[in-house]
């Protein structure tokens, strides 16, 4: 790697002491990122972070595999393969696969709370959560394959062939069990399924859920042992998360029952845009391994039609989450509205409307040259909170998704700004879980795996894989 990329980074606002120990060059950042991923690795998978998240998380592992694939193709393949060993018979990929080697009270709610064994569809002897997360895995598998070195192309194709039926089953599950009315969009039954747990995108709906007295056994929040309370979901929201969990558990994680009864039933534009993006990836994978790409193109087309038909609210000029229980479009302006940029066929006027919003003071405020991108919530909204979980801070995975979406629509200027900002945030604060968009300070876990993995991917884009410094 030759130079420090990008040259347009808004570094002028940084105080001279901020970066005394932070790596300055892209090369050094990529090496530091690899150290984070290696330190967080635990046998056959990588923890999101060592203290706060000591198990395997679903979409984290997909992001991690993409980052790792730039220097360790085999390890990247193993990361995804390990996750899919815990796939349910329904096709669902669980959001968490619990590591028996982690201390029993390391994370709450742990396997004793989830009790996945209540479902006959759960893997035997492999405790998991009972819900899923965004299906980014087919896209990640394609990226991993693309980064495989020449001498591993046969092994990589064989791996794609093994992964393909599992990835198809994951997508089929979402298209059927999560879309019983056949609208073309999958519903989530818990905010944790979105991956943007505490997002205001579904506040109105989620906030209405009342936890009946005595519904929850006494518990202690372990997340607060490792993170500041002001950065994490409130106690009231946490109780709602747990209440939904107990309802799903008590329904034996039976999809039909859960979908019919859950007080939380949301169609999230980002979740479904990721589904669509993965269908396009599956079409490419099918082509590579001699399977038929046509069903995947048809599935993507169906999601595309439903995104536009059901979630695009032209009066607001944006995509809105849809509360299926009450048949209402949610009004809050959050980063999930930009997810459909991942659709390569998004009509140009819709792309233009999204970009206008992304460049507006709500998401791209200009404070004397200091503007960190992209906040997860409208900075001008009354409830905007620069530090609290998903209610304003910047996360590198949403930045990475937007970067991909913008590039595929030829919006490279904005895409480059997002990379510049991501680099600057890490230089300033390290590989933190998330960042305050007002001052760039870091929050949540330190040495967070997907921050390391996705920054690697942004910095390595366009370069030859397996040429990075310290390649081992
Ligand atoms: C609940 C692991 C996960 C991420 C999610 C993020 C957070 C868990 C939590 O951490 O969720 O699944 O305990 O807050 O919201 O996106 O996958 O990094």
Short mmCIF file of C-alpha atoms and ligand atoms in Angstrom, two decimals:
data_model
loop_
_atom_site.label_atom_id
_atom_site.label_comp_id
_atom_site.label_asym_id
_atom_site.label_seq_id
_atom_site.Cartn_x
_atom_site.Cartn_y
_atom_site.Cartn_z
CA UNK A 1 0.00 0.00 0.00
CA UNK A 2 1.51 3.25 -0.99
CA UNK A 3 -0.29 6.18 0.47
CA UNK A 4 -2.51 7.29 3.24
CA UNK A 5 -6.02 7.13 1.85
CA UNK A 6 -8.19 9.18 1.61
CA UNK A 7 -6.64 12.54 0.99
CA UNK A 8 -9.89 14.42 1.60
CA UNK A 9 -10.21 13.49 5.27
CA UNK A 10 -11.59 16.30 7.44
CA UNK A 11 -8.61 16.21 9.75
CA UNK A 12 -8.21 19.95 10.22
CA UNK A 13 -10.49 19.95 13.25
CA UNK A 14 -8.46 17.40 15.18
CA UNK A 15 -6.46 18.62 18.11
CA UNK A 16 -2.78 17.78 17.92
CA UNK A 17 -2.90 15.52 20.99
CA UNK A 18 -5.76 13.34 19.72
CA UNK A 19 -3.71 11.06 17.60
CA UNK A 20 -0.52 10.77 19.53
CA UNK A 21 -0.72 6.98 19.51
CA UNK A 22 -3.25 6.26 16.78
CA UNK A 23 -1.95 4.89 13.48
CA UNK A 24 -1.94 7.54 10.76
CA UNK A 25 -1.45 5.64 7.52
CA UNK A 26 -3.90 3.33 5.81
CA UNK A 27 -1.28 0.57 5.97
CA UNK A 28 -0.89 0.97 9.71
CA UNK A 29 -4.66 1.06 10.24
CA UNK A 30 -5.10 -2.17 8.33
CA UNK A 31 -2.38 -3.85 10.39
CA UNK A 32 -3.96 -2.57 13.61
CA UNK A 33 -7.36 -3.82 12.42
CA UNK A 34 -5.93 -7.26 11.85
CA UNK A 35 -4.53 -7.28 15.37
CA UNK A 36 -8.02 -6.55 16.71
CA UNK A 37 -9.58 -9.35 14.66
CA UNK A 38 -6.88 -11.81 15.66
CA UNK A 39 -7.16 -10.93 19.34
CA UNK A 40 -10.94 -11.38 19.25
CA UNK A 41 -10.74 -14.74 17.52
CA UNK A 42 -11.78 -17.68 19.62
CA UNK A 43 -11.05 -20.98 17.91
CA UNK A 44 -13.28 -21.18 14.83
CA UNK A 45 -15.01 -17.82 15.06
CA UNK A 46 -14.47 -14.21 16.13
CA UNK A 47 -16.17 -12.48 19.05
CA UNK A 48 -17.59 -9.01 18.34
CA UNK A 49 -15.63 -7.87 21.40
CA UNK A 50 -13.98 -9.72 24.23
CA UNK A 51 -15.90 -8.44 27.24
CA UNK A 52 -19.31 -7.20 26.08
CA UNK A 53 -20.04 -9.80 23.38
CA UNK A 54 -18.16 -13.05 24.16
CA UNK A 55 -20.14 -15.31 21.76
CA UNK A 56 -20.68 -15.58 18.01
CA UNK A 57 -23.09 -13.05 16.52
CA UNK A 58 -24.64 -13.61 13.12
CA UNK A 59 -24.20 -10.44 11.09
CA UNK A 60 -21.00 -9.59 12.96
CA UNK A 61 -19.45 -12.81 11.67
CA UNK A 62 -20.45 -11.91 8.11
CA UNK A 63 -18.78 -8.49 8.39
CA UNK A 64 -15.76 -10.05 10.09
CA UNK A 65 -15.42 -12.63 7.29
CA UNK A 66 -15.34 -9.85 4.69
CA UNK A 67 -12.56 -8.03 6.55
CA UNK A 68 -10.54 -11.16 7.29
CA UNK A 69 -10.80 -12.37 3.69
CA UNK A 70 -8.30 -9.70 2.62
CA UNK A 71 -5.49 -11.59 4.35
CA UNK A 72 -6.77 -14.99 5.55
CA UNK A 73 -9.16 -16.58 3.06
CA UNK A 74 -9.38 -19.86 4.95
CA UNK A 75 -10.15 -18.17 8.26
CA UNK A 76 -12.85 -16.07 6.60
CA UNK A 77 -14.50 -19.17 5.17
CA UNK A 78 -14.33 -20.90 8.53
CA UNK A 79 -15.97 -17.92 10.24
CA UNK A 80 -19.11 -18.24 8.10
CA UNK A 81 -19.09 -22.01 8.07
CA UNK A 82 -18.97 -22.11 11.86
CA UNK A 83 -21.96 -19.81 12.09
CA UNK A 84 -24.02 -21.90 9.66
CA UNK A 85 -23.33 -25.05 11.66
CA UNK A 86 -25.87 -23.61 14.09
CA UNK A 87 -28.50 -22.88 11.41
CA UNK A 88 -31.94 -24.06 12.47
CA UNK A 89 -33.86 -26.69 10.51
CA UNK A 90 -36.23 -23.93 9.44
CA UNK A 91 -33.32 -22.24 7.66
CA UNK A 92 -33.12 -19.50 10.28
CA UNK A 93 -29.61 -18.37 11.14
CA UNK A 94 -29.73 -17.45 14.83
CA UNK A 95 -28.54 -14.02 15.94
CA UNK A 96 -26.27 -15.52 18.61
CA UNK A 97 -24.49 -18.87 18.82
CA UNK A 98 -23.40 -19.34 22.41
CA UNK A 99 -19.85 -20.39 23.13
CA UNK A 100 -19.78 -23.05 25.83
CA UNK A 101 -16.25 -21.93 26.71
CA UNK A 102 -17.39 -18.42 27.71
CA UNK A 103 -18.14 -17.92 31.41
CA UNK A 104 -21.87 -18.66 31.98
CA UNK A 105 -22.70 -15.16 33.18
CA UNK A 106 -20.51 -13.36 30.65
CA UNK A 107 -23.48 -12.10 28.63
CA UNK A 108 -27.08 -11.52 29.49
CA UNK A 109 -29.46 -12.86 28.25
CA UNK A 110 -27.51 -16.07 27.93
CA UNK A 111 -28.46 -19.62 26.86
CA UNK A 112 -30.36 -20.32 30.08
CA UNK A 113 -32.72 -17.44 29.28
CA UNK A 114 -33.12 -18.15 25.58
CA UNK A 115 -33.60 -21.93 26.00
CA UNK A 116 -33.42 -22.60 22.28
CA UNK A 117 -33.82 -26.32 23.03
CA UNK A 118 -37.54 -25.60 23.43
CA UNK A 119 -37.78 -25.64 19.65
CA UNK A 120 -37.50 -28.97 17.82
CA UNK A 121 -36.03 -26.98 14.92
CA UNK A 122 -33.02 -25.71 16.88
CA UNK A 123 -29.67 -27.48 16.49
CA UNK A 124 -29.15 -30.17 19.14
CA UNK A 125 -26.52 -29.48 21.74
CA UNK A 126 -25.76 -26.05 20.29
CA UNK A 127 -27.45 -23.33 22.35
CA UNK A 128 -28.41 -20.29 20.32
CA UNK A 129 -30.77 -17.34 20.54
CA UNK A 130 -34.24 -17.90 19.06
CA UNK A 131 -34.31 -14.98 16.63
CA UNK A 132 -32.31 -13.93 13.59
CA UNK A 133 -30.37 -10.93 12.24
CA UNK A 134 -30.05 -9.22 8.84
CA UNK A 135 -29.18 -11.78 6.10
CA UNK A 136 -25.96 -10.22 4.86
CA UNK A 137 -24.26 -13.61 4.65
CA UNK A 138 -24.69 -14.44 0.95
CA UNK A 139 -23.19 -11.07 0.08
CA UNK A 140 -20.36 -11.69 2.54
CA UNK A 141 -19.74 -15.15 1.07
CA UNK A 142 -19.43 -13.67 -2.41
CA UNK A 143 -16.98 -11.02 -1.18
CA UNK A 144 -14.93 -13.66 0.63
CA UNK A 145 -14.74 -15.69 -2.57
CA UNK A 146 -13.76 -12.64 -4.61
CA UNK A 147 -10.83 -11.98 -2.29
CA UNK A 148 -9.52 -15.56 -2.36
CA UNK A 149 -5.96 -15.85 -3.67
CA UNK A 150 -5.45 -17.61 -6.98
CA UNK A 151 -4.04 -20.76 -5.42
CA UNK A 152 -7.17 -21.18 -3.30
CA UNK A 153 -9.75 -20.69 -6.03
CA UNK A 154 -10.69 -24.40 -6.12
CA UNK A 155 -11.07 -24.57 -2.34
CA UNK A 156 -13.05 -21.36 -2.40
CA UNK A 157 -15.44 -22.61 -5.10
CA UNK A 158 -15.92 -25.88 -3.21
CA UNK A 159 -16.74 -23.82 -0.11
CA UNK A 160 -19.27 -21.74 -2.07
CA UNK A 161 -20.90 -24.95 -3.24
CA UNK A 162 -21.21 -26.12 0.37
CA UNK A 163 -22.51 -22.78 1.58
CA UNK A 164 -24.98 -22.23 -1.28
CA UNK A 165 -27.84 -24.52 -0.07
CA UNK A 166 -27.54 -23.10 3.44
CA UNK A 167 -27.63 -19.52 2.19
CA UNK A 168 -30.62 -20.37 0.02
CA UNK A 169 -32.38 -21.94 3.02
CA UNK A 170 -31.74 -18.80 5.06
CA UNK A 171 -33.32 -16.62 2.37
CA UNK A 172 -36.21 -19.03 1.87
CA UNK A 173 -36.97 -18.97 5.58
CA UNK A 174 -37.29 -15.19 5.52
CA UNK A 175 -39.41 -15.23 2.36
CA UNK A 176 -41.86 -17.73 3.82
CA UNK A 177 -42.02 -17.96 7.63
CA UNK A 178 -41.53 -14.20 7.97
CA UNK A 179 -43.89 -13.23 5.17
CA UNK A 180 -47.02 -15.29 5.74
CA UNK A 181 -49.20 -12.83 3.83
CA UNK A 182 -46.93 -13.00 0.81
CA UNK A 183 -46.29 -9.28 0.54
CA UNK A 184 -42.73 -9.80 -0.65
CA UNK A 185 -41.15 -8.35 2.51
CA UNK A 186 -39.93 -10.17 5.62
CA UNK A 187 -41.05 -9.01 9.05
CA UNK A 188 -38.88 -8.88 12.15
CA UNK A 189 -40.37 -9.94 15.47
CA UNK A 190 -37.81 -8.35 17.80
CA UNK A 191 -35.77 -5.13 17.49
CA UNK A 192 -32.62 -7.23 18.01
CA UNK A 193 -33.37 -8.87 14.66
CA UNK A 194 -32.77 -5.58 12.88
CA UNK A 195 -29.25 -5.34 14.30
CA UNK A 196 -30.11 -1.68 15.03
CA UNK A 197 -31.82 -2.69 18.24
CA UNK A 198 -32.71 0.57 19.83
CA UNK A 199 -33.33 2.55 16.65
CA UNK A 200 -36.05 5.21 16.80
CA UNK A 201 -37.21 3.73 13.45
CA UNK A 202 -39.81 1.70 15.38
CA UNK A 203 -40.07 3.76 18.55
CA UNK A 204 -43.77 4.43 18.34
CA UNK A 205 -44.54 0.76 18.04
CA UNK A 206 -41.92 -0.55 20.43
CA UNK A 207 -42.59 2.15 23.02
CA UNK A 208 -46.22 1.05 23.22
CA UNK A 209 -45.33 -2.39 24.48
CA UNK A 210 -46.17 -2.63 28.15
CA UNK A 211 -44.37 -5.19 30.24
CA UNK A 212 -46.92 -6.70 32.64
CA UNK A 213 -45.85 -6.74 36.30
CA UNK A 214 -44.19 -10.04 37.19
CA UNK A 215 -43.64 -10.99 33.54
CA UNK A 216 -39.88 -10.99 33.96
CA UNK A 217 -37.81 -12.93 36.45
CA UNK A 218 -35.34 -10.67 38.31
CA UNK A 219 -32.21 -10.09 36.26
CA UNK A 220 -29.00 -8.10 36.22
CA UNK A 221 -27.89 -6.32 33.06
CA UNK A 222 -24.38 -7.56 32.28
CA UNK A 223 -23.91 -5.00 29.48
CA UNK A 224 -23.66 -2.27 32.11
CA UNK A 225 -20.62 -4.03 33.60
CA UNK A 226 -18.77 -3.19 30.39
CA UNK A 227 -20.34 -0.01 29.01
CA UNK A 228 -21.62 3.31 30.31
CA UNK A 229 -25.36 3.33 31.03
CA UNK A 230 -25.80 6.54 28.99
CA UNK A 231 -24.46 4.72 25.91
CA UNK A 232 -26.71 1.68 26.20
CA UNK A 233 -30.49 1.14 25.88
CA UNK A 234 -32.54 2.42 28.79
CA UNK A 235 -33.82 0.01 31.45
CA UNK A 236 -37.37 0.43 30.14
CA UNK A 237 -36.32 -0.58 26.62
CA UNK A 238 -34.26 -3.45 27.98
CA UNK A 239 -37.28 -4.77 29.85
CA UNK A 240 -39.26 -4.64 26.58
CA UNK A 241 -36.50 -6.53 24.77
CA UNK A 242 -36.62 -9.23 27.42
CA UNK A 243 -40.38 -9.35 27.48
CA UNK A 244 -40.49 -9.99 23.73
CA UNK A 245 -37.87 -12.68 24.21
CA UNK A 246 -39.98 -14.44 26.84
CA UNK A 247 -43.09 -14.30 24.61
CA UNK A 248 -41.16 -15.88 21.76
CA UNK A 249 -39.61 -18.47 24.02
CA UNK A 250 -42.99 -19.33 25.51
CA UNK A 251 -44.31 -19.83 21.99
CA UNK A 252 -41.54 -22.42 21.56
CA UNK A 253 -40.04 -20.22 18.83
CA UNK A 254 -42.76 -21.50 16.55
CA UNK A 255 -42.68 -19.01 13.68
CA UNK A 256 -46.37 -19.16 12.84
CA UNK A 257 -47.32 -18.51 16.47
CA UNK A 258 -44.75 -15.80 16.96
CA UNK A 259 -45.69 -13.94 13.78
CA UNK A 260 -49.38 -14.24 14.64
CA UNK A 261 -49.02 -12.96 18.19
CA UNK A 262 -45.90 -10.83 18.60
CA UNK A 263 -46.73 -7.26 19.67
CA UNK A 264 -43.69 -6.24 17.65
CA UNK A 265 -44.04 -7.00 13.93
CA UNK A 266 -42.08 -4.61 11.78
CA UNK A 267 -41.03 -4.52 8.15
CA UNK A 268 -37.65 -2.81 8.15
CA UNK A 269 -36.41 -1.26 4.87
CA UNK A 270 -32.75 -1.93 5.70
CA UNK A 271 -33.30 -5.58 6.64
CA UNK A 272 -35.20 -6.17 3.40
CA UNK A 273 -32.71 -4.24 1.28
CA UNK A 274 -29.97 -6.48 2.69
CA UNK A 275 -32.12 -9.50 1.76
CA UNK A 276 -32.40 -8.17 -1.77
CA UNK A 277 -28.65 -7.46 -2.02
CA UNK A 278 -27.96 -11.01 -0.86
CA UNK A 279 -30.34 -12.42 -3.50
CA UNK A 280 -28.27 -10.67 -6.17
CA UNK A 281 -25.16 -12.17 -4.55
CA UNK A 282 -26.81 -15.60 -4.65
CA UNK A 283 -27.52 -15.15 -8.36
CA UNK A 284 -23.79 -14.56 -8.87
CA UNK A 285 -22.83 -17.48 -6.65
CA UNK A 286 -25.26 -19.72 -8.54
CA UNK A 287 -23.57 -18.70 -11.80
CA UNK A 288 -20.15 -19.54 -10.36
CA UNK A 289 -21.09 -23.02 -9.20
CA UNK A 290 -23.28 -24.02 -12.13
CA UNK A 291 -26.67 -23.55 -10.41
CA UNK A 292 -29.57 -21.53 -11.82
CA UNK A 293 -29.37 -17.79 -11.03
CA UNK A 294 -32.89 -17.10 -12.31
CA UNK A 295 -34.82 -17.80 -9.05
CA UNK A 296 -32.55 -15.38 -7.22
CA UNK A 297 -33.04 -12.64 -9.77
CA UNK A 298 -36.79 -13.21 -9.53
CA UNK A 299 -36.66 -13.05 -5.74
CA UNK A 300 -34.67 -9.79 -5.85
CA UNK A 301 -37.18 -8.37 -8.30
CA UNK A 302 -40.05 -9.25 -6.00
CA UNK A 303 -38.38 -7.57 -3.02
CA UNK A 304 -37.62 -4.54 -5.19
CA UNK A 305 -41.31 -4.20 -6.18
CA UNK A 306 -42.46 -4.57 -2.59
CA UNK A 307 -39.91 -2.08 -1.23
CA UNK A 308 -41.13 0.55 -3.68
CA UNK A 309 -44.78 -0.44 -3.47
CA UNK A 310 -45.07 -0.76 0.30
CA UNK A 311 -42.28 1.15 2.02
CA UNK A 312 -41.64 4.18 -0.19
CA UNK A 313 -43.76 7.02 1.18
CA UNK A 314 -43.75 9.63 -1.56
CA UNK A 315 -45.28 12.31 0.67
CA UNK A 316 -42.21 12.07 2.89
CA UNK A 317 -39.85 11.19 0.02
CA UNK A 318 -38.35 8.35 1.98
CA UNK A 319 -38.59 4.70 2.89
CA UNK A 320 -40.33 4.08 6.20
CA UNK A 321 -40.51 1.05 8.45
CA UNK A 322 -43.98 -0.54 8.43
CA UNK A 323 -45.69 -1.60 11.63
CA UNK A 324 -47.66 -4.60 10.36
CA UNK A 325 -49.59 -5.03 13.60
CA UNK A 326 -51.20 -1.62 13.30
CA UNK A 327 -50.67 -1.12 9.58
CA UNK A 328 -48.83 2.16 10.04
CA UNK A 329 -45.72 3.59 8.42
CA UNK A 330 -43.31 4.78 11.09
CA UNK A 331 -42.50 8.50 10.87
CA UNK A 332 -38.94 8.68 12.26
CA UNK A 333 -36.11 9.59 9.93
CA UNK A 334 -33.28 7.14 10.57
CA UNK A 335 -30.49 5.43 8.70
CA UNK A 336 -32.74 2.43 7.90
CA UNK A 337 -34.50 4.65 5.33
CA UNK A 338 -31.32 4.70 3.24
CA UNK A 339 -30.93 0.90 3.13
CA UNK A 340 -32.65 0.51 -0.27
CA UNK A 341 -29.58 2.10 -1.88
CA UNK A 342 -28.35 -1.49 -1.82
CA UNK A 343 -30.91 -2.22 -4.56
CA UNK A 344 -29.05 -1.83 -7.87
CA UNK A 345 -32.36 -1.21 -9.65
CA UNK A 346 -33.57 1.60 -7.42
CA UNK A 347 -35.16 4.28 -9.67
CA UNK A 348 -32.99 7.37 -10.17
CA UNK A 349 -35.47 9.85 -8.61
CA UNK A 350 -35.57 7.69 -5.47
CA UNK A 351 -31.77 7.53 -5.34
CA UNK A 352 -31.71 11.32 -5.74
CA UNK A 353 -34.20 11.79 -2.89
CA UNK A 354 -32.14 9.56 -0.57
CA UNK A 355 -28.96 11.42 -1.44
CA UNK A 356 -30.64 14.78 -0.81
CA UNK A 357 -31.55 13.59 2.67
CA UNK A 358 -28.10 12.12 3.27
CA UNK A 359 -26.60 15.50 2.36
CA UNK A 360 -29.09 17.54 4.37
CA UNK A 361 -28.34 19.10 7.78
CA UNK A 362 -30.17 16.14 9.35
CA UNK A 363 -27.49 13.64 8.35
CA UNK A 364 -24.66 15.81 7.03
CA UNK A 365 -24.47 18.84 9.27
CA UNK A 366 -21.61 21.21 8.53
CA UNK A 367 -20.15 22.54 11.71
CA UNK A 368 -17.24 24.65 10.55
CA UNK A 369 -15.71 21.80 8.56
CA UNK A 370 -16.35 19.23 11.27
CA UNK A 371 -18.90 16.71 10.11
CA UNK A 372 -18.62 13.09 10.96
CA UNK A 373 -20.76 10.78 8.84
CA UNK A 374 -23.31 9.14 8.95
CA UNK A 375 -25.38 9.58 12.11
CA UNK A 376 -27.95 6.84 12.59
CA UNK A 377 -30.72 9.30 13.41
CA UNK A 378 -31.77 12.73 12.17
CA UNK A 379 -29.58 15.14 14.14
CA UNK A 380 -32.42 17.66 14.20
CA UNK A 381 -34.95 15.25 15.72
CA UNK A 382 -36.00 15.93 19.30
CA UNK A 383 -34.90 12.46 20.41
CA UNK A 384 -31.48 12.55 18.73
CA UNK A 385 -28.85 11.39 21.21
CA UNK A 386 -25.22 11.41 20.02
CA UNK A 387 -24.16 8.74 22.50
CA UNK A 388 -27.00 6.32 22.99
CA UNK A 389 -27.17 3.02 21.23
CA UNK A 390 -28.46 3.40 17.64
CA UNK A 391 -30.20 6.67 18.48
CA UNK A 392 -27.71 8.97 16.81
CA UNK A 393 -24.15 7.61 16.95
CA UNK A 394 -22.23 6.53 13.86
CA UNK A 395 -21.54 2.83 13.32
CA UNK A 396 -19.09 1.56 10.77
CA UNK A 397 -21.37 -1.20 9.52
CA UNK A 398 -24.12 1.21 8.46
CA UNK A 399 -21.40 3.40 6.92
CA UNK A 400 -20.09 0.37 5.02
CA UNK A 401 -23.55 -0.55 3.73
CA UNK A 402 -24.19 3.03 2.58
CA UNK A 403 -20.75 3.19 0.97
CA UNK A 404 -21.62 0.11 -1.10
CA UNK A 405 -25.07 1.43 -1.95
CA UNK A 406 -23.80 4.85 -3.01
CA UNK A 407 -21.01 3.45 -5.16
CA UNK A 408 -23.34 1.19 -7.08
CA UNK A 409 -25.44 4.24 -7.95
CA UNK A 410 -22.42 6.24 -9.08
CA UNK A 411 -22.43 8.55 -6.06
CA UNK A 412 -18.74 8.18 -5.42
CA UNK A 413 -18.28 11.67 -3.92
CA UNK A 414 -20.55 10.95 -1.00
CA UNK A 415 -19.23 7.38 -0.75
CA UNK A 416 -15.66 8.71 -0.47
CA UNK A 417 -16.71 11.16 2.21
CA UNK A 418 -18.12 8.27 4.23
CA UNK A 419 -14.82 6.41 3.97
CA UNK A 420 -12.89 9.55 4.91
CA UNK A 421 -15.06 10.05 7.94
CA UNK A 422 -14.80 6.40 9.00
CA UNK A 423 -11.01 6.55 8.78
CA UNK A 424 -10.92 9.78 10.73
CA UNK A 425 -13.14 8.40 13.48
CA UNK A 426 -10.91 5.37 13.94
CA UNK A 427 -7.77 7.49 13.86
CA UNK A 428 -9.24 9.71 16.49
CA UNK A 429 -10.86 7.16 18.78
CA UNK A 430 -9.70 3.68 17.78
CA UNK A 431 -11.82 0.69 16.69
CA UNK A 432 -14.70 1.57 18.95
CA UNK A 433 -18.16 0.04 18.62
CA UNK A 434 -19.71 3.42 17.71
CA UNK A 435 -18.90 7.12 17.61
CA UNK A 436 -20.43 10.41 18.64
CA UNK A 437 -21.16 12.33 15.41
CA UNK A 438 -20.71 15.67 17.16
CA UNK A 439 -17.16 15.23 18.42
CA UNK A 440 -15.96 11.87 17.05
CA UNK A 441 -15.47 10.36 20.51
CA UNK A 442 -15.72 6.57 20.78
CA UNK A 443 -18.41 4.64 22.69
CA UNK A 444 -19.39 1.10 23.61
CA UNK A 445 -16.75 -1.61 23.27
CA UNK A 446 -13.14 -0.95 22.41
CA UNK A 447 -11.44 -3.14 19.81
CA UNK A 448 -14.76 -3.94 18.19
CA UNK A 449 -14.43 -6.55 15.47
CA UNK A 450 -16.71 -5.23 12.74
CA UNK A 451 -15.19 -1.74 13.02
CA UNK A 452 -11.81 -3.34 12.33
CA UNK A 453 -13.12 -5.64 9.58
CA UNK A 454 -15.14 -3.08 7.66
CA UNK A 455 -12.53 -0.35 7.84
CA UNK A 456 -10.14 -2.92 6.36
CA UNK A 457 -12.59 -3.55 3.53
CA UNK A 458 -13.02 0.16 2.82
CA UNK A 459 -9.27 0.74 2.80
CA UNK A 460 -8.44 -2.34 0.73
CA UNK A 461 -11.14 -1.80 -1.92
CA UNK A 462 -9.59 -1.75 -5.34
CA UNK A 463 -6.35 -3.30 -4.11
CA UNK A 464 -5.13 -6.83 -4.67
CA UNK A 465 -6.08 -9.12 -1.81
CA UNK A 466 -3.31 -10.72 0.22
CA UNK A 467 -0.87 -7.91 -0.48
CA UNK A 468 -1.37 -6.02 2.73
CA UNK A 469 1.46 -5.20 5.06
CA UNK A 470 2.40 -8.05 7.40
CA UNK A 471 0.59 -10.55 5.20
CA UNK A 472 0.93 -13.89 6.90
C1 LIG B 1 -28.08 -7.95 21.05
C2 LIG B 1 -23.00 -7.81 18.69
C3 LIG B 1 -24.40 -7.21 18.62
C4 LIG B 1 -24.70 -6.63 17.23
C5 LIG B 1 -25.98 -5.80 17.23
C6 LIG B 1 -25.88 -4.76 18.35
C7 LIG B 1 -25.66 -5.45 19.69
C8 LIG B 1 -26.80 -7.13 21.15
C9 LIG B 1 -26.77 -6.38 22.47
O1 LIG B 1 -24.46 -6.20 19.64
O2 LIG B 1 -26.79 -6.25 20.00
O3 LIG B 1 -28.03 -8.78 19.93
O4 LIG B 1 -26.58 -7.06 23.50
O5 LIG B 1 -26.93 -5.16 22.51
O6 LIG B 1 -27.01 -3.95 18.37
O7 LIG B 1 -26.15 -5.20 15.97
O8 LIG B 1 -24.84 -7.67 16.31
O9 LIG B 1 -22.06 -6.89 18.22
#
